[in-house]
C-alpha atoms as one frame of an Amber mdcrd trajectory, in Angstrom:
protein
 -58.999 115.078  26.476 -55.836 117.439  26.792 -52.851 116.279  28.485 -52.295
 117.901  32.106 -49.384 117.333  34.279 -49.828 115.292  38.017 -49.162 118.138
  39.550 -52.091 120.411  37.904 -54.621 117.709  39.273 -56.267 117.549  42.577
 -56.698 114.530  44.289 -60.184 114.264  44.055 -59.683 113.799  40.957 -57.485
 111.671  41.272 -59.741 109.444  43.232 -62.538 110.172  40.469 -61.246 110.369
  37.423 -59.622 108.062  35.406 -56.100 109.293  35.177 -54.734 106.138  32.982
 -55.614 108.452  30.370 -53.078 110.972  31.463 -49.802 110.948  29.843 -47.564
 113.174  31.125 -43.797 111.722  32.418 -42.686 113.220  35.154 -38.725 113.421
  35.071 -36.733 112.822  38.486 -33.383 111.964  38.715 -32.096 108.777  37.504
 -32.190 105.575  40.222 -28.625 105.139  41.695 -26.256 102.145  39.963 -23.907
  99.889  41.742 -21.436  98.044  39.725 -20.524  94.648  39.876 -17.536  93.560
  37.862 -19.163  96.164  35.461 -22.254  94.978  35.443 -24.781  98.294  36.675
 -27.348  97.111  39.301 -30.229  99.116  40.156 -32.779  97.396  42.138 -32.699
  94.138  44.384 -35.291  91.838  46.132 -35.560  88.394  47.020 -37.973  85.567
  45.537 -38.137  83.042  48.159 -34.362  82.629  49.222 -32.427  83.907  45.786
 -31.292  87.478  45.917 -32.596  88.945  42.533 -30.500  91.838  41.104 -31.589
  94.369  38.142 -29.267  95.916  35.816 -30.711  97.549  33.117 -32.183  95.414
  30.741 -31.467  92.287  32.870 -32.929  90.266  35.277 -30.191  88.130  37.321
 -30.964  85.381  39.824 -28.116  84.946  42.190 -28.416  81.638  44.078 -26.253
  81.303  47.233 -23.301  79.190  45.213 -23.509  83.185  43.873 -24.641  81.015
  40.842 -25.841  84.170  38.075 -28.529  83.177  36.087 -29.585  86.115  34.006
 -32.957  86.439  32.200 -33.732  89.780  29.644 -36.169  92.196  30.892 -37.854
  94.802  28.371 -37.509  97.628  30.181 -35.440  99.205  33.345 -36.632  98.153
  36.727 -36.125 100.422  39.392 -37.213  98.656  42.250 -38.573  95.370  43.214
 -41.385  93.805  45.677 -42.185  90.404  46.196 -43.794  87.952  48.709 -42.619
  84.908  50.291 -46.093  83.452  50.706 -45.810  83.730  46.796 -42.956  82.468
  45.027 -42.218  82.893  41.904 -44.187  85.894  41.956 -42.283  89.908  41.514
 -43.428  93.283  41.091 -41.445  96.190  39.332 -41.631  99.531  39.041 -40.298
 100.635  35.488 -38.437 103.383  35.148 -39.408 105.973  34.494 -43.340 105.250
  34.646 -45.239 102.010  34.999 -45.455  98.961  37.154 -45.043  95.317  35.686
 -45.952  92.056  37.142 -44.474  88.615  36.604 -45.594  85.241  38.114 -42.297
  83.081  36.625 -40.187  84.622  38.469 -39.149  87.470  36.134 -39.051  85.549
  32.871 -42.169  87.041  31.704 -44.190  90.282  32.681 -47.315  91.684  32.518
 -48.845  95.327  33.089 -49.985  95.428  36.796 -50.502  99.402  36.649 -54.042
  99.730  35.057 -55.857 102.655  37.097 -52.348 104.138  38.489 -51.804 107.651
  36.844 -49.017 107.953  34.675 -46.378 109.092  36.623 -43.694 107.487  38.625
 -43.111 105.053  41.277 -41.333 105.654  43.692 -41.783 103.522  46.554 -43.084
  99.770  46.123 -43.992  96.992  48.917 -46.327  94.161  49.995 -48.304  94.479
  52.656 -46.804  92.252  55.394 -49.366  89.581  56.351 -51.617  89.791  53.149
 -49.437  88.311  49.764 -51.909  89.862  47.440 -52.220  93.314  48.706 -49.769
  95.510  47.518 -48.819  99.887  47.842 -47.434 101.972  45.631 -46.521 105.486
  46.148 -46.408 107.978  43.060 -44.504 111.184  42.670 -45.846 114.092  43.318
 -49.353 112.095  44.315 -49.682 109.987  47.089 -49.937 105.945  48.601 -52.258
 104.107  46.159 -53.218 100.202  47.213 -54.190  97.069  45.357 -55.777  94.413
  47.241 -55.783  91.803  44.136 -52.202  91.551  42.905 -52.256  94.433  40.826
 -55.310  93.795  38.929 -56.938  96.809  40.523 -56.124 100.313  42.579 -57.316
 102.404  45.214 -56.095 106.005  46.623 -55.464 105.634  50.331 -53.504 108.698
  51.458 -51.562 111.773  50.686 -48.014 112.320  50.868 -46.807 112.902  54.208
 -46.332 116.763  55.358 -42.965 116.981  57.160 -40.887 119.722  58.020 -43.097
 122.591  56.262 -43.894 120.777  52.991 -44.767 117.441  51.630 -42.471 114.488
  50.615 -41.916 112.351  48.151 -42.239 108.771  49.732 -38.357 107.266  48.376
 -39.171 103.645  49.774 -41.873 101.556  51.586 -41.839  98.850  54.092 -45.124
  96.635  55.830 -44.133  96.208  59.317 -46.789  93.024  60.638 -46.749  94.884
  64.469 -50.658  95.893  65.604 -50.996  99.823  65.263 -53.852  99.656  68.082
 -56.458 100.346  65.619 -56.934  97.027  64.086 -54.356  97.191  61.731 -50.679
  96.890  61.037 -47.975  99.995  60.367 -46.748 101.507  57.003 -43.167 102.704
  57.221 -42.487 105.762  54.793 -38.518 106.961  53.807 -38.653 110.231  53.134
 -36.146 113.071  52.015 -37.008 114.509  55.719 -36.455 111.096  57.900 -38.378
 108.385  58.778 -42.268 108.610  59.315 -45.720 106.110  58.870 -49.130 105.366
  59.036 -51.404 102.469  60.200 -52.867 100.975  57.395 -56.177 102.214  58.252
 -54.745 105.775  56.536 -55.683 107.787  59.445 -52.435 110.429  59.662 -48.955
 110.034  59.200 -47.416 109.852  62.334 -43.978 109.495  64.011 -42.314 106.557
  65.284 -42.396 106.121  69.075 -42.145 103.767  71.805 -45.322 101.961  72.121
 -46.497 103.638  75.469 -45.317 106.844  74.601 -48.491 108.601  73.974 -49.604
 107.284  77.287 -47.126 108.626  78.915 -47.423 112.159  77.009 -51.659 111.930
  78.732 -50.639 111.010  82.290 -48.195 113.438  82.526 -44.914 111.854  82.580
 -41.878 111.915  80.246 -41.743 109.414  77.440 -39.413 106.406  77.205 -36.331
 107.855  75.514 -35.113 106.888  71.809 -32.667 107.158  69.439 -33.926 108.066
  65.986 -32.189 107.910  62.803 -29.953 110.937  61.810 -31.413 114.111  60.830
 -30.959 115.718  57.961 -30.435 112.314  56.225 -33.007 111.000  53.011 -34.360
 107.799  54.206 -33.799 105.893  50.913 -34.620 102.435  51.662 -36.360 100.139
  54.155 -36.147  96.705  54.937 -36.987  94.122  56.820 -37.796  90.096  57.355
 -41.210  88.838  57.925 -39.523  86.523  60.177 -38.447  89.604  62.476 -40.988
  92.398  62.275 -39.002  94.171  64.871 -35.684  94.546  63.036 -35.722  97.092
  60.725 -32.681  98.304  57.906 -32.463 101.772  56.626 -30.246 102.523  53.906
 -28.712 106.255  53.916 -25.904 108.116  52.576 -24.063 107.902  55.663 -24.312
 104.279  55.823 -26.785 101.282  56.939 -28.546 101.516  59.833 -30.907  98.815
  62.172 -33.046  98.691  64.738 -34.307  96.441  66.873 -37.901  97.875  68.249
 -39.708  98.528  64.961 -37.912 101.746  64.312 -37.476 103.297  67.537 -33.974
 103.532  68.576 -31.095 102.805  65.552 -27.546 102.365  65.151 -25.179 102.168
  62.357 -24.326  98.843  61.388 -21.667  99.843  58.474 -20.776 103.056  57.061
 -20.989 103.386  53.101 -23.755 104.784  51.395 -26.539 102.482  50.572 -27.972
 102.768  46.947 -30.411  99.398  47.658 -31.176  97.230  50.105 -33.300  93.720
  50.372 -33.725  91.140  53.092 -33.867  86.955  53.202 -37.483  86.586  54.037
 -36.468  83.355  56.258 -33.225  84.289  57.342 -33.333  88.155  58.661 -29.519
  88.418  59.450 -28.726  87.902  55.593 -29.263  90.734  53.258 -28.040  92.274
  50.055 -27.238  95.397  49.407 -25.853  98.035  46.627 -22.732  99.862  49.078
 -20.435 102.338  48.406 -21.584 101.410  44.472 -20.833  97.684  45.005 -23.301
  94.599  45.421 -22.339  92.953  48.433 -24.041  90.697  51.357 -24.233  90.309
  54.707 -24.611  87.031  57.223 -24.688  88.766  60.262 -27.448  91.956  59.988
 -24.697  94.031  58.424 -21.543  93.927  60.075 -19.814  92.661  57.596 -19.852
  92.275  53.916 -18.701  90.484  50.790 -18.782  91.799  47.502 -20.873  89.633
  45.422 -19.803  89.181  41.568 -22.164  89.076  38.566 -20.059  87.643  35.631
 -19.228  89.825  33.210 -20.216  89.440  29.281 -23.437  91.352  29.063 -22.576
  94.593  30.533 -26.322  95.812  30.072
């Protein structure tokens, strides 16, 4: 079978053929690194209540004593998904192609991409009230879904189509809040703002007030809102089971929150966000990779500390 690049194949194909066979690499820039005390992070996410960082070819485990506990990791991770319903449990996307799985908590992995074409991942979360079901979104492709942990995968939607063209989903987040329709929202970052879909994969769709559409059908003008900036990438999402409603975005021109599921935002801090993760129990406390430097916040991002991975393996 001859090689053929992503972008040469259709997506009925895609749904029928089996494109684990396919090897070409797509090449997109490299995942942003923060430094701490030297030590390049790329990725973070939290198993249970201890912030876990990637550097290259390290896995560290950062209790809150900002104990480091580092464990070796194969290859790079670029980004990180876990569950709180499952401890001990982490996905990674590999840069720059495949998706790992590991149920010790990072000290061993696994290949959790079988069916997923061979191309990158660029966006990775767990679906909000279900532990096992997990999405994936692929450059240059679209949202794939496993509903078994990775065993197995599914092709649920195309890219979205903003602004004239469509875009690359650059990060992922289940928000548990009823889309009307039987179903919960799927929040998509985007080099063209913020956008999602119900998990039904009927359209992409902006965010808006709940009753707007009503509003738009019995004539009247639509509660107001304040989106996110235009003009901005949307380069990471976050948020706390514990508090569907309050949301984090992570953009160059700092990190942003809202309060009503995405509705109306305001900036928080300024410094350009590089990665972002969330306590699962405690939504106020978060990590993230600012102005190239790990820090954390206690109070939803009004303030920060740096945070401090000892130095000795640089890698």
């Amino acid at each position: 079978m001859p090689i053929q690049s992503t972008r040469a194949m259709s997506r009925r194909r895609v749904l029928t053929g089996g494109l684990a066979a396919v090897g070409a690499t797509l090449i997109l820039p490299d995942p942003s690194f923060a430094l701490s005390k030297g030590v390049p992070i790329q990725a973070l996410g939290f198993d249970g209540a201890v912030l876990v960082a990637a550097s290259k070819r390290r896995l560290w485990h950062l209790s809150s004593s900002q104990e480091a506990k580092p464990s070796p990791v194969e290859r790079s991770i670029a980004a990180i998904a876990s569950h709180p319903e499952t401890p001990g449990t982490m996905f990674a996307a590999i840069d720059p192609v495949g998706l790992m799985r590991s149920r010790d908590g990072g000290s061993t992995w696994a290949d959790a991409g079988a069916g997923l074409p061979a191309t990158r991942v660029t966006a990775l979360t767990h679906s909000a009230l279900e532990p096992d079901m997990l999405y994936a979104a692929l450059a240059e492709d679209g949202l794939w879904r496993s509903i078994d942990a990775g065993e197995s995968w599914e092709f649920v939607m195309d890219r979205p189509y903003l602004n004239g063209a469509e875009r690359e989903v650059l990060t992922l987040a289940s928000v548990g809040n009823p889309t009307g329709m039987g179903g919960i929202w799927l929040y998509a970052g985007t080099d063209a703002g913020l956008t999602r879909v119900p998990d039904c994969f009927c359209r992409w769709q902006d965010v808006t007030p709940g009753d707007a559409m009503d509003a738009l059908a019995a004539g009247k003008t639509p509660p107001s809102a304040e989106p996110l900036p235009e003009g901005q990438s949307v380069r990471h999402l976050a948020l706390s089971p514990k508090a569907s409603e309050r949301l984090y975005a992570g953009l160059e021109s700092g990190l942003w929150t809202s309060t009503d599921a995405g509705v109306n935002w305001t900036r928080a801090a300024a410094g350009k966000i590089d990665a972002l993760a969330v306590d699962p129990v405690d939504p106020q406390h978060l990590a993230a990779v600012r102005d190239g430097i790990l820090s954390v916040s206690r109070d939803g991002g009004m303030t920060f500390e740096p945070l401090n991975i000892p130095q000795g393996d640089q890698t």
